[in-house]
Structures are given as C-alpha cells and as structure tokens.
Coordinates of C-alpha atoms and ligand atoms in Angstrom, one line a residue:
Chain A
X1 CA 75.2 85.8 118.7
X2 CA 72.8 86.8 115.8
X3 CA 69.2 86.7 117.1
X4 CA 68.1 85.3 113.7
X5 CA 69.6 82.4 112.8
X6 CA 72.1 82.0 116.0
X7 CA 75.1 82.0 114.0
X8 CA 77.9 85.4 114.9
X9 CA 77.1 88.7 113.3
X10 CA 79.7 89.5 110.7
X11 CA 80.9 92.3 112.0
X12 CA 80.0 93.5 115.8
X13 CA 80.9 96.7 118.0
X14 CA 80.5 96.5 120.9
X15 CA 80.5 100.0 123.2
X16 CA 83.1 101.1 120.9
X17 CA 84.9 104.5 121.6
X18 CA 87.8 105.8 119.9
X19 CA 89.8 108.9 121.1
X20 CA 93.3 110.4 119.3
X21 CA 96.0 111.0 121.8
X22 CA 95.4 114.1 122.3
X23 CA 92.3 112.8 124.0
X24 CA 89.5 114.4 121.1
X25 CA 86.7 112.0 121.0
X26 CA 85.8 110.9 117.7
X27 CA 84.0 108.0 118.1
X28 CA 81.6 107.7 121.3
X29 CA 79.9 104.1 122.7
X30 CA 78.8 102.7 119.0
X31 CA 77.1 99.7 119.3
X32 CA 76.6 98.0 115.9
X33 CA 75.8 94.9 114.6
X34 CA 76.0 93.7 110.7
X35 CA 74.5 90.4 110.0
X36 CA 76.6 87.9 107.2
X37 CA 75.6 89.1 103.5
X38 CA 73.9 92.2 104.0
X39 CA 75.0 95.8 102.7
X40 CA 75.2 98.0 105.3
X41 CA 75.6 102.0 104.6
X42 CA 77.3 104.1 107.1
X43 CA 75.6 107.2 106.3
X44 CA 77.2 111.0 107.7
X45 CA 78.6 114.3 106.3
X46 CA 82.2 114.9 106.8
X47 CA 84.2 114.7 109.5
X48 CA 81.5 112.4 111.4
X49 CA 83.9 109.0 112.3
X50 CA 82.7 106.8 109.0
X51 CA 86.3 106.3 108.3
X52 CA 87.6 106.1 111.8
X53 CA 84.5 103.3 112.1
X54 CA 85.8 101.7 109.1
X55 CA 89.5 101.8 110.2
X56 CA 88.6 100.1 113.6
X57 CA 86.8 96.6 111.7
X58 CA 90.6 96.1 109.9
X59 CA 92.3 97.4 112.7
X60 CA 94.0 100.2 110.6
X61 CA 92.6 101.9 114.5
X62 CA 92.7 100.0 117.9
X63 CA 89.3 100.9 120.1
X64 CA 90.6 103.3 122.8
X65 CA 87.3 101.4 124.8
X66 CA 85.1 98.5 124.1
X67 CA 85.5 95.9 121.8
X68 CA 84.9 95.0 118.0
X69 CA 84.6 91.3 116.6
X70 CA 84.5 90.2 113.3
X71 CA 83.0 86.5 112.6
X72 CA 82.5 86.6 116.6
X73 CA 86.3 87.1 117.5
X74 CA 87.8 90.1 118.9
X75 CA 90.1 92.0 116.3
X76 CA 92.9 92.0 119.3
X77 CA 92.4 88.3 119.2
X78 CA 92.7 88.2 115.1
X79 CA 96.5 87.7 113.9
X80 CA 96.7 91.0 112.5
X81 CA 97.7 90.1 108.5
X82 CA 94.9 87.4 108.5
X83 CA 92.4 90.2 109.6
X84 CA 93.1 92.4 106.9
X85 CA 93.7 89.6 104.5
X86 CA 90.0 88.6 104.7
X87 CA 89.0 92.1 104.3
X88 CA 88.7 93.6 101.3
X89 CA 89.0 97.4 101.4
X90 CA 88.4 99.9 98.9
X91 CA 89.1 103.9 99.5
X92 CA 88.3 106.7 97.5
X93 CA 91.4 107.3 96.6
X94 CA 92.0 104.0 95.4
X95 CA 95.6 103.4 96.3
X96 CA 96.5 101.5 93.3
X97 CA 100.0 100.9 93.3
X98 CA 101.7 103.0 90.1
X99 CA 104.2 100.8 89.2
X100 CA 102.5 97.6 88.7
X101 CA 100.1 97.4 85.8
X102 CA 96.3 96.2 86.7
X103 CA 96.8 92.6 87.1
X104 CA 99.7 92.9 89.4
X105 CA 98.1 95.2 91.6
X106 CA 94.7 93.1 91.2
X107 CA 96.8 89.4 91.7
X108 CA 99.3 91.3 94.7
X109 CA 97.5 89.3 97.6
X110 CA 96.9 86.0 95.9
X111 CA 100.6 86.3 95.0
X112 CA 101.7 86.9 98.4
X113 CA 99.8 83.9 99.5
X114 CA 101.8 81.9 97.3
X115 CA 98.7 80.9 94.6
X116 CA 100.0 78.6 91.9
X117 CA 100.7 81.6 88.1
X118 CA 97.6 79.8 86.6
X119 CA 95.3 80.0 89.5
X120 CA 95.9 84.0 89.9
X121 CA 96.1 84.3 85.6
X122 CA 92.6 83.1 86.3
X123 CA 91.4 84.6 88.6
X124 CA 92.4 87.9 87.7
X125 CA 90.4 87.0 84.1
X126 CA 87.0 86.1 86.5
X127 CA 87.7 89.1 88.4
X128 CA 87.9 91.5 85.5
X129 CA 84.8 90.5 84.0
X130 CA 82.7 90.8 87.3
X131 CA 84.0 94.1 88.0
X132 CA 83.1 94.6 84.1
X133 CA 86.9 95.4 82.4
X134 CA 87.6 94.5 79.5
X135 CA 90.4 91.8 80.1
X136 CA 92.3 94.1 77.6
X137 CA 93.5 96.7 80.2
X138 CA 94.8 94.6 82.2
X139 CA 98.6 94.9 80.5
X140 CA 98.2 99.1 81.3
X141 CA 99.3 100.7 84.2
X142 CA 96.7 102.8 86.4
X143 CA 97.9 105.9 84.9
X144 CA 96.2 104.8 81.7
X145 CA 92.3 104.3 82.9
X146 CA 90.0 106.8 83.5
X147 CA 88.4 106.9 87.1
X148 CA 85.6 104.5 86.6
X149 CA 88.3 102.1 85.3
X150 CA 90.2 102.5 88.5
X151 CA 87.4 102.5 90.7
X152 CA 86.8 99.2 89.7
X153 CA 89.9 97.8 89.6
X154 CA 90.3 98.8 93.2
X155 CA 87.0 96.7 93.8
X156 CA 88.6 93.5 91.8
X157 CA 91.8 93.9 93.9
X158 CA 89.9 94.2 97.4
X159 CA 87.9 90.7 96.5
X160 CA 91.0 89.1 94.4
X161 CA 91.4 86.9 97.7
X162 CA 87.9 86.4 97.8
X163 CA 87.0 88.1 101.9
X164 CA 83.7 87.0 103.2
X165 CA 83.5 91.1 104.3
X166 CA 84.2 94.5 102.0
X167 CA 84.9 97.7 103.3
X168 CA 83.7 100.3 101.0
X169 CA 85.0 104.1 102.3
X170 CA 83.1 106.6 99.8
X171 CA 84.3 104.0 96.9
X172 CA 81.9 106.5 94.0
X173 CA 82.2 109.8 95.5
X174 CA 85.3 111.5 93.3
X175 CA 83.7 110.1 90.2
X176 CA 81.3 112.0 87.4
X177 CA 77.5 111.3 88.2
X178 CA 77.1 109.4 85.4
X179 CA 80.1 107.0 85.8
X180 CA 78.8 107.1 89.4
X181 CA 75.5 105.6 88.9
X182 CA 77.5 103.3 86.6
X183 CA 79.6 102.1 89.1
X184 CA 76.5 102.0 91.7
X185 CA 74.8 99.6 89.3
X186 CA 77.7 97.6 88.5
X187 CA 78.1 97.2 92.4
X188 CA 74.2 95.9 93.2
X189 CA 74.8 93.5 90.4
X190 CA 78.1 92.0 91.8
X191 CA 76.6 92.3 95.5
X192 CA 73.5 90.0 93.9
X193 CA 76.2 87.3 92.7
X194 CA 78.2 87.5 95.4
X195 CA 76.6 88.4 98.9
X196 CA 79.5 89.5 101.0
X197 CA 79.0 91.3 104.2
X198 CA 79.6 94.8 102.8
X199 CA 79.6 98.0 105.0
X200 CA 79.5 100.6 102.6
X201 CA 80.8 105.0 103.5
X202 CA 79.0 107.8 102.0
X203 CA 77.4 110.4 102.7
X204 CA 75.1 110.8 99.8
X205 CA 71.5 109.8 100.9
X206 CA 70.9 108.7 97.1
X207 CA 73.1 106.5 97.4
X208 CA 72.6 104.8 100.7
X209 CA 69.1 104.6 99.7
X210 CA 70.2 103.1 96.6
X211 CA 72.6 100.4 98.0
X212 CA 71.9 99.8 101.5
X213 CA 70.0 96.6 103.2
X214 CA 70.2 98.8 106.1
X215 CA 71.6 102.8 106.7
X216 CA 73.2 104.0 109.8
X217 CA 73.2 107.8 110.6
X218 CA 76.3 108.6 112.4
X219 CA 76.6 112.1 113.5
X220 CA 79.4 113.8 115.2
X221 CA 81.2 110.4 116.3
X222 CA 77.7 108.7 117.6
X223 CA 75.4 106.4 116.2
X224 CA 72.0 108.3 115.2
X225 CA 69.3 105.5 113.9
X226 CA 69.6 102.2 112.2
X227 CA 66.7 101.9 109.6
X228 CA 66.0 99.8 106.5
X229 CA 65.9 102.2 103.6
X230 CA 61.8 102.5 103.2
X231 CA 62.0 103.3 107.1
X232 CA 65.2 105.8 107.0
X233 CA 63.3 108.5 104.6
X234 CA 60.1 108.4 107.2
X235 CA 62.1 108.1 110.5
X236 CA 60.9 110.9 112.8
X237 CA 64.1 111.4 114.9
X238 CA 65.0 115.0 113.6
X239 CA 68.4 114.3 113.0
X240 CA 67.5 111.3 110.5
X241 CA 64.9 113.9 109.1
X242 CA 66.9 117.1 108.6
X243 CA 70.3 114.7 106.8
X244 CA 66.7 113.6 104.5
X245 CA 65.7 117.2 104.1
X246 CA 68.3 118.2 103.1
X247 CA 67.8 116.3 99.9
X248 CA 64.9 117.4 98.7
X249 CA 63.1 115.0 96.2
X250 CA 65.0 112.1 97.4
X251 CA 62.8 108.6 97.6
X252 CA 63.7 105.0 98.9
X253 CA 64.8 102.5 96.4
X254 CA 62.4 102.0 93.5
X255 CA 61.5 98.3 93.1
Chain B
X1 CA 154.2 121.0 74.8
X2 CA 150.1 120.7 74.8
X3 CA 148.0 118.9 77.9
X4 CA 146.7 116.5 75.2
X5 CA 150.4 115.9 74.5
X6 CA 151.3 116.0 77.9
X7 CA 148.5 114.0 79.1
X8 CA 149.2 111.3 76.4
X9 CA 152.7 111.0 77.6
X10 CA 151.9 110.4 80.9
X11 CA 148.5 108.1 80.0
X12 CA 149.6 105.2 81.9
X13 CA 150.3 106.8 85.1
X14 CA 147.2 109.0 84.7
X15 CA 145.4 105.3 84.0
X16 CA 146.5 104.0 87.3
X17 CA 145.7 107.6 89.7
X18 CA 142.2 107.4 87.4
X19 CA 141.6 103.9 88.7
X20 CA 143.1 104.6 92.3
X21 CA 140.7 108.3 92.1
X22 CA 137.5 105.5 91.1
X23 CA 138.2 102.7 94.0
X24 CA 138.6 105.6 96.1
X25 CA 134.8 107.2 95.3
X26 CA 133.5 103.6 94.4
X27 CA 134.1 102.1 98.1
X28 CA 132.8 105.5 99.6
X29 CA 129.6 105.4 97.6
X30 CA 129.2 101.6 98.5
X31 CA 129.5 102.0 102.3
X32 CA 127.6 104.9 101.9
X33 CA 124.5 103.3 100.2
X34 CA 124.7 100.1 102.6
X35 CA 124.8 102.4 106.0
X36 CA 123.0 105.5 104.2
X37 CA 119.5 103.8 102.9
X38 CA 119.0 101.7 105.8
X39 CA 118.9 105.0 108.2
X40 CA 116.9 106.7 105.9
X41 CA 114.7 104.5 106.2
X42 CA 114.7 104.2 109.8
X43 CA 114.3 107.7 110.6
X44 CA 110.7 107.4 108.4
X45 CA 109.6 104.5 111.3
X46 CA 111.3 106.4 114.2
X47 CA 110.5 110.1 113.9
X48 CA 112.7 111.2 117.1
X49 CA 115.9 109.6 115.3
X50 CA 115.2 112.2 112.3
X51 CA 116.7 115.5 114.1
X52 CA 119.9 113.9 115.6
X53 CA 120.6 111.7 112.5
X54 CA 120.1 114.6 110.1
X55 CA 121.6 116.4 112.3
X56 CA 125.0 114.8 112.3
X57 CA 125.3 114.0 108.8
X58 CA 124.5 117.8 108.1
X59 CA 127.0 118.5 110.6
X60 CA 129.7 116.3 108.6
X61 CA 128.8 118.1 105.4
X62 CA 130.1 121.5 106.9
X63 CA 133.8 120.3 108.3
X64 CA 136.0 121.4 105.6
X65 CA 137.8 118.4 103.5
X66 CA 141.0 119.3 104.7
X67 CA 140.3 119.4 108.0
X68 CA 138.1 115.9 107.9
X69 CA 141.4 114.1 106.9
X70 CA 143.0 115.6 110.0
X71 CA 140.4 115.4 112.3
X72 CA 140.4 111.1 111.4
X73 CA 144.2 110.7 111.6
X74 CA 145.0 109.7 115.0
X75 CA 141.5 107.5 114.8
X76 CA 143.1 104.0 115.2
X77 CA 143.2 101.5 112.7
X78 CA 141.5 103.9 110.7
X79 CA 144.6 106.4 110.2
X80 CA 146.8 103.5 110.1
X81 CA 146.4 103.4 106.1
X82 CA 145.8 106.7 104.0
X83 CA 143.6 105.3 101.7
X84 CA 141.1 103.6 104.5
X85 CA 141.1 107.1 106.1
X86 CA 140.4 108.4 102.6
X87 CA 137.4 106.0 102.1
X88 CA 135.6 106.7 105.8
X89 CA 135.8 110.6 104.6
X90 CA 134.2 110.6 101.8
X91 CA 131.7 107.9 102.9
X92 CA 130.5 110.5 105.8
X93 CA 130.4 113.0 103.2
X94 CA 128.3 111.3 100.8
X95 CA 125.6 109.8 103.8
X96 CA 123.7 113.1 103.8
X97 CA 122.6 112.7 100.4
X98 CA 121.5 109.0 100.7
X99 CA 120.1 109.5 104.5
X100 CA 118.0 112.8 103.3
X101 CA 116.8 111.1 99.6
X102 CA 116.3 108.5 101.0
X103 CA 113.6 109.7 103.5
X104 CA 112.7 112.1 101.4
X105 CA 111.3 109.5 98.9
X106 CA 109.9 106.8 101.2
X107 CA 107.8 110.2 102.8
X108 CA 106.9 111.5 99.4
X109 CA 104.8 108.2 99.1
X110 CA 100.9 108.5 98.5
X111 CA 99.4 107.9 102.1
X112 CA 96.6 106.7 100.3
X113 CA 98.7 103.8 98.7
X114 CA 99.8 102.9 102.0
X115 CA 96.6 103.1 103.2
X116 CA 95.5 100.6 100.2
X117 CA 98.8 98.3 101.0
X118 CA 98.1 98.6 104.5
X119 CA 94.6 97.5 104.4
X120 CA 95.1 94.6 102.3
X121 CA 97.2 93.0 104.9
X122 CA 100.2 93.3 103.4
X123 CA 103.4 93.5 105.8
X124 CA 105.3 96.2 106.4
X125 CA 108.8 94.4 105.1
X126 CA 106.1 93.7 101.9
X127 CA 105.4 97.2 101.7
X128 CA 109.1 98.8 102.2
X129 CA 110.2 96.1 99.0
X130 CA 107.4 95.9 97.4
X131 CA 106.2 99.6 97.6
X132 CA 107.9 102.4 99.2
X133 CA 111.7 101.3 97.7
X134 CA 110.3 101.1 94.2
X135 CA 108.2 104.2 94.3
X136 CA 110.8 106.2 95.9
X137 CA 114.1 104.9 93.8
X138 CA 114.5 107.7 91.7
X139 CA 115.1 110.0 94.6
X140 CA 117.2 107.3 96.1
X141 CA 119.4 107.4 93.4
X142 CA 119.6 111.5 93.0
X143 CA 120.9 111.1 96.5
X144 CA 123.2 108.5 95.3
X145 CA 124.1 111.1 92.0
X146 CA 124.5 113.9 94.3
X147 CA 126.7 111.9 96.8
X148 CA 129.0 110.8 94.0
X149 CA 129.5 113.9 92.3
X150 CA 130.3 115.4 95.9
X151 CA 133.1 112.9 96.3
X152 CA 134.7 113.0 92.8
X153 CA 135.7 116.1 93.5
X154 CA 136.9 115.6 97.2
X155 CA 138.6 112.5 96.3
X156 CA 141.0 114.7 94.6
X157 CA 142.2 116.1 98.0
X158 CA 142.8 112.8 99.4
X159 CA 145.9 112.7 97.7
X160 CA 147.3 115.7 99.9
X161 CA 147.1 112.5 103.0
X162 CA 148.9 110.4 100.5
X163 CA 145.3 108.5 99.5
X164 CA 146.7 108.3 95.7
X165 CA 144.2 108.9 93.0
X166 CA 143.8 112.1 90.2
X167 CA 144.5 115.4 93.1
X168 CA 148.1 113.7 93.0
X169 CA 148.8 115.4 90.0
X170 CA 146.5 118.7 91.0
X171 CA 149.1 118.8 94.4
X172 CA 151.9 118.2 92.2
X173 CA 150.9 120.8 89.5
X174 CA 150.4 123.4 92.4
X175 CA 153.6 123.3 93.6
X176 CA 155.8 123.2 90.6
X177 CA 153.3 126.0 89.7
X178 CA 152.7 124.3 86.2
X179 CA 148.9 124.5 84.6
X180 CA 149.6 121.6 82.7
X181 CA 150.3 119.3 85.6
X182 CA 147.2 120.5 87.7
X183 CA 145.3 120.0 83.9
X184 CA 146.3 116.4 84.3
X185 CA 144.5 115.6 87.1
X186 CA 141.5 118.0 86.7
X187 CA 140.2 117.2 83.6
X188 CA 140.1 113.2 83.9
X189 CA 138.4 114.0 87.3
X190 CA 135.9 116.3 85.8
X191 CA 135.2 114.2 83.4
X192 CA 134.2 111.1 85.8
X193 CA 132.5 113.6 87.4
X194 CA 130.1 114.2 84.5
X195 CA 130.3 110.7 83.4
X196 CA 128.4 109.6 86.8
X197 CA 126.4 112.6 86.9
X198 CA 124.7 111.6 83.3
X199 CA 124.6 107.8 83.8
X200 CA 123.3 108.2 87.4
X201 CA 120.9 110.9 85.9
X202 CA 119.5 108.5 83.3
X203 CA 119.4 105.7 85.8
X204 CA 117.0 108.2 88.1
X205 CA 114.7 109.2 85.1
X206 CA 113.9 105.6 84.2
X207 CA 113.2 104.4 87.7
X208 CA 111.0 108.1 88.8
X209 CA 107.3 106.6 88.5
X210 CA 105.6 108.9 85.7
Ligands
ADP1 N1 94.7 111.2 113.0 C1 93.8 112.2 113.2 N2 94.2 113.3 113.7 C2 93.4 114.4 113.9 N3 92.1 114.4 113.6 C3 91.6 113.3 113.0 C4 92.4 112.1 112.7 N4 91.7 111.2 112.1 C5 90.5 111.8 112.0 N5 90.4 113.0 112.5 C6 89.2 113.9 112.6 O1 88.2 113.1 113.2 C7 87.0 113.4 112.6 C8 86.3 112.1 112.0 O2 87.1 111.7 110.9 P1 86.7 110.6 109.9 O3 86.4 109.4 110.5 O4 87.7 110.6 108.8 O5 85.3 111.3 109.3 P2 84.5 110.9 108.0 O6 85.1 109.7 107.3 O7 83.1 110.7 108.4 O8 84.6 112.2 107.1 C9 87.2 114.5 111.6 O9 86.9 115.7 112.2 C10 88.7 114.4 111.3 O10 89.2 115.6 111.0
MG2 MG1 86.0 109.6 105.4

C-alpha cells in the first residue's frame, strides 16, 4: 500500500530479479515503487535492464525471483491479454503495423474489443488531435509520415484504449533534436491533460530532467538512486554524479 | 503438316489432357497449401520441428520424379488409382516451397512490430491473421509460384503411370520418335507453365508490403 494516500502504488517491484537462461543476471533485487499519475524516468546508458524492467510491468518478461504488481495485483495473477490491454506501450522503433494506414493501427485495440465504428471513428479523431496530427493523415499508411509523425502515432495507438499506465521505452531517441524537443513538449502537455502513471526509458539526462516527476538511475541491472529532478543533479552518490557529469551544462527543469 | 496444323487437328483431345494436366497440378497445389502453410508456420512456434520438417521435404525434392511414382505404387489405396498417386507426388513436391516461404516470411517479420502487437495485448491467433500472414503473403505466394511451376512440368511425367494429362502426348511423341507429337504436349504445358508463373507473379507483387 501507498504510504500517502493508502491507496496501491501503480506499479510495484518487489525484490525483482531477472536472469536469461543461460543464467546472466540482468536485473538484480529492484525494489521500485511508482505512485498513480506520476512520470517516472528510468534513467541508464545502454545495456543497463531499462527495457528488461519495462518488459517485466507487461509481462513481455516473467521475474526469474520476486514479484511485480500492477494496481496492487501480481502480474502472474493478471489474465495476461487484460494486462497488456491496460498498458499502453510505446518503443522506439514504433512497431506500427505497415499495412494498415494510421487509424487502423491507432483503432486496432478498440476494434478488437468490439467498440461500436462510431465510437472508434471518434476516438481516433480525439486522439489525433491530442497527440497533435492533423486528422488528415490519418487515410496514409506509416510509410508516408516522417518520424515525428510516427512517433506520435505510436503514442495515440498505446492510449487508443485509454490504460490508466504508459510504458514509454526511449519513445524520442531516434528522432532529430528538434522534432525531439517537439515531441518532449507535445508529451508534458498531454501528460498535464491526462495524468497517467507513465514510466518513461532514456538515457538522456536532459530529458529525464525534463520529463520526470521522479528519475531512477539503474546501472548494470541494479537500482542506483531514486530522486526528484532538483535532487537528482545534486545527489552525491558518485554514480548519480558522474551519469550528471557527464553532461556538462545540464540543469533541473526550468520553472 | 505444321504443329499449329497438327495441334489444331487434335484440339479437342489436347483440350481434355490440358484440363486432365490442370486438375492434376490444381489438387497438388491445393493439398499443398492446406498441409504446407500450416507447418510453416508451426516450425516458426516450434524451433526443434524446423530441421526434421525441412529436412524431409528437402529430402522429397531430391527423389527423382520417376522414381517417386514407383516408390508410391504399392502404397495402398494410394496406388490403387493412377491419378491419386499422381496428386500425392506432386503435392510432396510442391510442400518445400510452401513449408520454406512460408517460414521464411512469418520470420522476415519486424520483431519490433511483434513487439508493438505483442505489447498491446493482442493474441497470438490476432497476430498470426492479423499481422504475420498479411505481412508475409507475398513470400507465401512465391512459394506457392515456385511450387506450381515445379509441378507443371512434373505433371507431365505422370502420364508415363497412366495419370492422363499433357506428358501423354510428350510419351507418345517419344516413342513414335515424331517432334510434332512431343510439340503437342510441350508447348500447351509450357505455356500454363508461364501463364501461372506471371499471374502468380503479379498476385505476389501486389500483396509484398512496399
Ligand atoms: N534475450 C536476451 N539475450 C541475451 N542478452 C540480452 C537479452 N535481452 C537483453 N539482453 C542483454 O541484457 C542487457 C540489458 O538489456 P536491456 O534491458 O535491453 O538494456 P537497456 O534497455 O537499458 O539498453 C544488455 O546487455 C542486453 O544485451
Ligand atoms: Mg533498451
């Protein structure tokens, strides 16, 4: 239970390990707790378990040890299809699907869950202009957007269903800085309207510093710190302070 | 006498070995695509089925023609009628093609789609017909394109097991040692040959995703 306001965290792990077969560790004893609504960036350079951590919340991975719950229930316990269902999940490579144009890929899940034409015509029009598409682009096919365009079609088709929680795994980081910080901005405003429990991958400190309620530092498959961001850019543990050195110039979120 | 003449002369029988020569290659291809895709498919879930299936089929491919037809006679049932014997040739023929396309396609698919597809919650029956078929269809049906050009041409030896269909008048041309004869049957066979090849080739390019 949430210490604050005594209702379950959002998402939970709980001594989480995760080993492949081969018996390589790559996730080691994370504890982590994300309360409902918040943004939380998993911060780490490559190769550090941010997607293996993601992967275990939608149980794209089972925990080899330990335990994660999302809305206070054991994924085991989840029926595997809801679980993902009231996930969205957005990857850096997208994974739109080719052959349907943007409002089939963005309306799959409502369709599957057997929406009524007019409700998912609707809602793909609602979730166009929040991602901010023009509604015209939605007759084309992915192949005919740029990256940015993508990107945030992949973001309108992870929260077509409308999930209370958003996995986000390095959503920005194959795009142009500019269309980048576009994206970034587009994101804050949607997280201001719509306040879903978002855990968020990069491993750009700009970014987390930019988009986080809270950052985690995971290094090397453990759990480093936990800070808000004015506290992550002071913290003295020297792994939190040489990931912060090593972008120079770098402050916390201007207000 | 020339073949057109010849051929012209004899159009009616031709029609009827033409349409014999098409059942022939049209069952094999059927049976082929009902068993082939389905264990193509399986051997992308079951990794360990993928030598031995493979295998087999590959295996199949090497037996010569001839020696297929004999190898199946005394196989009850089966050898009772020349054209059913005929049919289970060529369909073991033309499985390699559909088995190997077939995985061929379904594997070519972007993991990151899968990911994506996967992730959503979508099941994997939604995924095979909603995502990996479509997306790999156009290598599905080179398999099918290959496979039937295979067996237009060794449909034509069927007739030497009394199967019917165009090598009736290649057999018969070979031993009255007439061209014209052998002509006969070649050219209508070649010709379906090419007929399938182009249609099936058009078929693939529209459904390849660009
Ligand atoms: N299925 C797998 N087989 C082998 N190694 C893997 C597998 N999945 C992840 N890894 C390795 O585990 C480590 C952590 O991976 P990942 O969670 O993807 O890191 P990150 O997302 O932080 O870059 C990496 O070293 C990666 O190469
Ligand atoms: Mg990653």
């Amino acid at each position: 239970m949430n210490r604050y306001s005594g209702e379950p965290f959002a998402i939970e792990f709980r001594k989480v390990s995760y080993r492949l077969k081969n018996g390589r560790e790559l996730l080691r004893d994370l504890d982590l707790e994300i309360l409902p609504g918040e943004t939380l960036v998993m911060l780490g350079r490559s190769g550090s378990g941010k997607t293996t951590t993601l992967r275990l919340i939608n149980r794209l991975l089972e925990a080899s040890e330990g335990e994660v719950l999302v809305e206070g229930k054991s994924v085991s316990n989840w029926d595997v299809i809801g679980l993902r269902r009231s996930i969205g999940y957005v990857i850096q490579d997208i994974g739109l699907f080719p052959h349907f144009t943007v409002e089939r890929n963005i309306g799959l899940i409502p369709k599957i869950e057997g929406w009524p034409p007019a409700r998912i015509t609707s809602r793909i029009r609602e979730l166009l202009e929040l991602v901010g598409l023009d509604p015209e682009v939605a007759a084309r096919y992915p192949r005919e957007l740029s990256g940015g365009q993508r990107q945030r079609v992949g973001v309108a088709r992870a929260l077509a269903a409308d999930p209370p929680i958003l996995l986000m795994d390095e959503p920005f980081g194959a795009l142009d800085p500019i269309t980048r910080s576009e994206l970034q901005r587009a994101f804050l405003a949607l997280q201001q309207r719509l306040r879903k429990t978002v855990v968020f991958v990069t491993h750009d400190l700009r970014e987390a510093l930019l988009l986080g309620s809270r950052i985690a530092l995971i290094d090397s498959g453990h759990l480093v710190a936990i800070h808000e961001p004015e506290q992550f850019t002071s913290s003295a543990d020297p792994l939190v302070s040489s990931y912060v050195g090593a972008f120079e110039g770098v402050g916390p979120r201007a207000v | 006498m020339n073949i057109f003449h010849f051929m012209l002369q004899n159009r009616a029988e031709i029609l009827e070995l033409t349409g014999e020569h098409l059942w022939l290659v049209g069952v094999s291809i059927l049976i082929a695509v009902i068993i082939g895709i389905p264990l193509g498919i399986l051997i992308t879930r079951w990794p360990a089925l993928n030598k031995p299936i493979l295998g087999s089929a590959n295996i199949v491919q090497t037996i010569p023609s001839l020696a297929l037809f004999g190898f199946l006679l005394p196989v009850p049932w089966i050898g009772d009628r020349a054209g059913r014997l005929a049919i289970l040739a060529l369909t073991l023929y033309a499985l390699l093609p559909l088995i190997r396309n077939t995985y061929i396609g379904i594997k070519g698919v972007d993991p990151a789609i899968l990911e994506a597809g996967r992730g959503m919650g979508m099941t994997a029956r939604q995924l095979l017909w909603q995502v990996e078929l479509p997306l790999s269809a156009g290598v599905i049906i080179a398999g099918v394109r290959v496979a039937t050009v295979i067996c237009v041409g060794l449909a034509t030896i069927a007739a030497a097991i009394g199967a019917g269909g165009l090598g009736e008048y290649i057999f018969r041309g070979l031993a009255m040692v007439n061209n014209q004869v052998i002509l006969a049957g070649a050219i209508p066979a070649a010709a379906m040959a090419l007929v399938a090849d182009v249609c099936l080739g058009w078929l693939e390019k529209r459904l390849t995703p660009h």
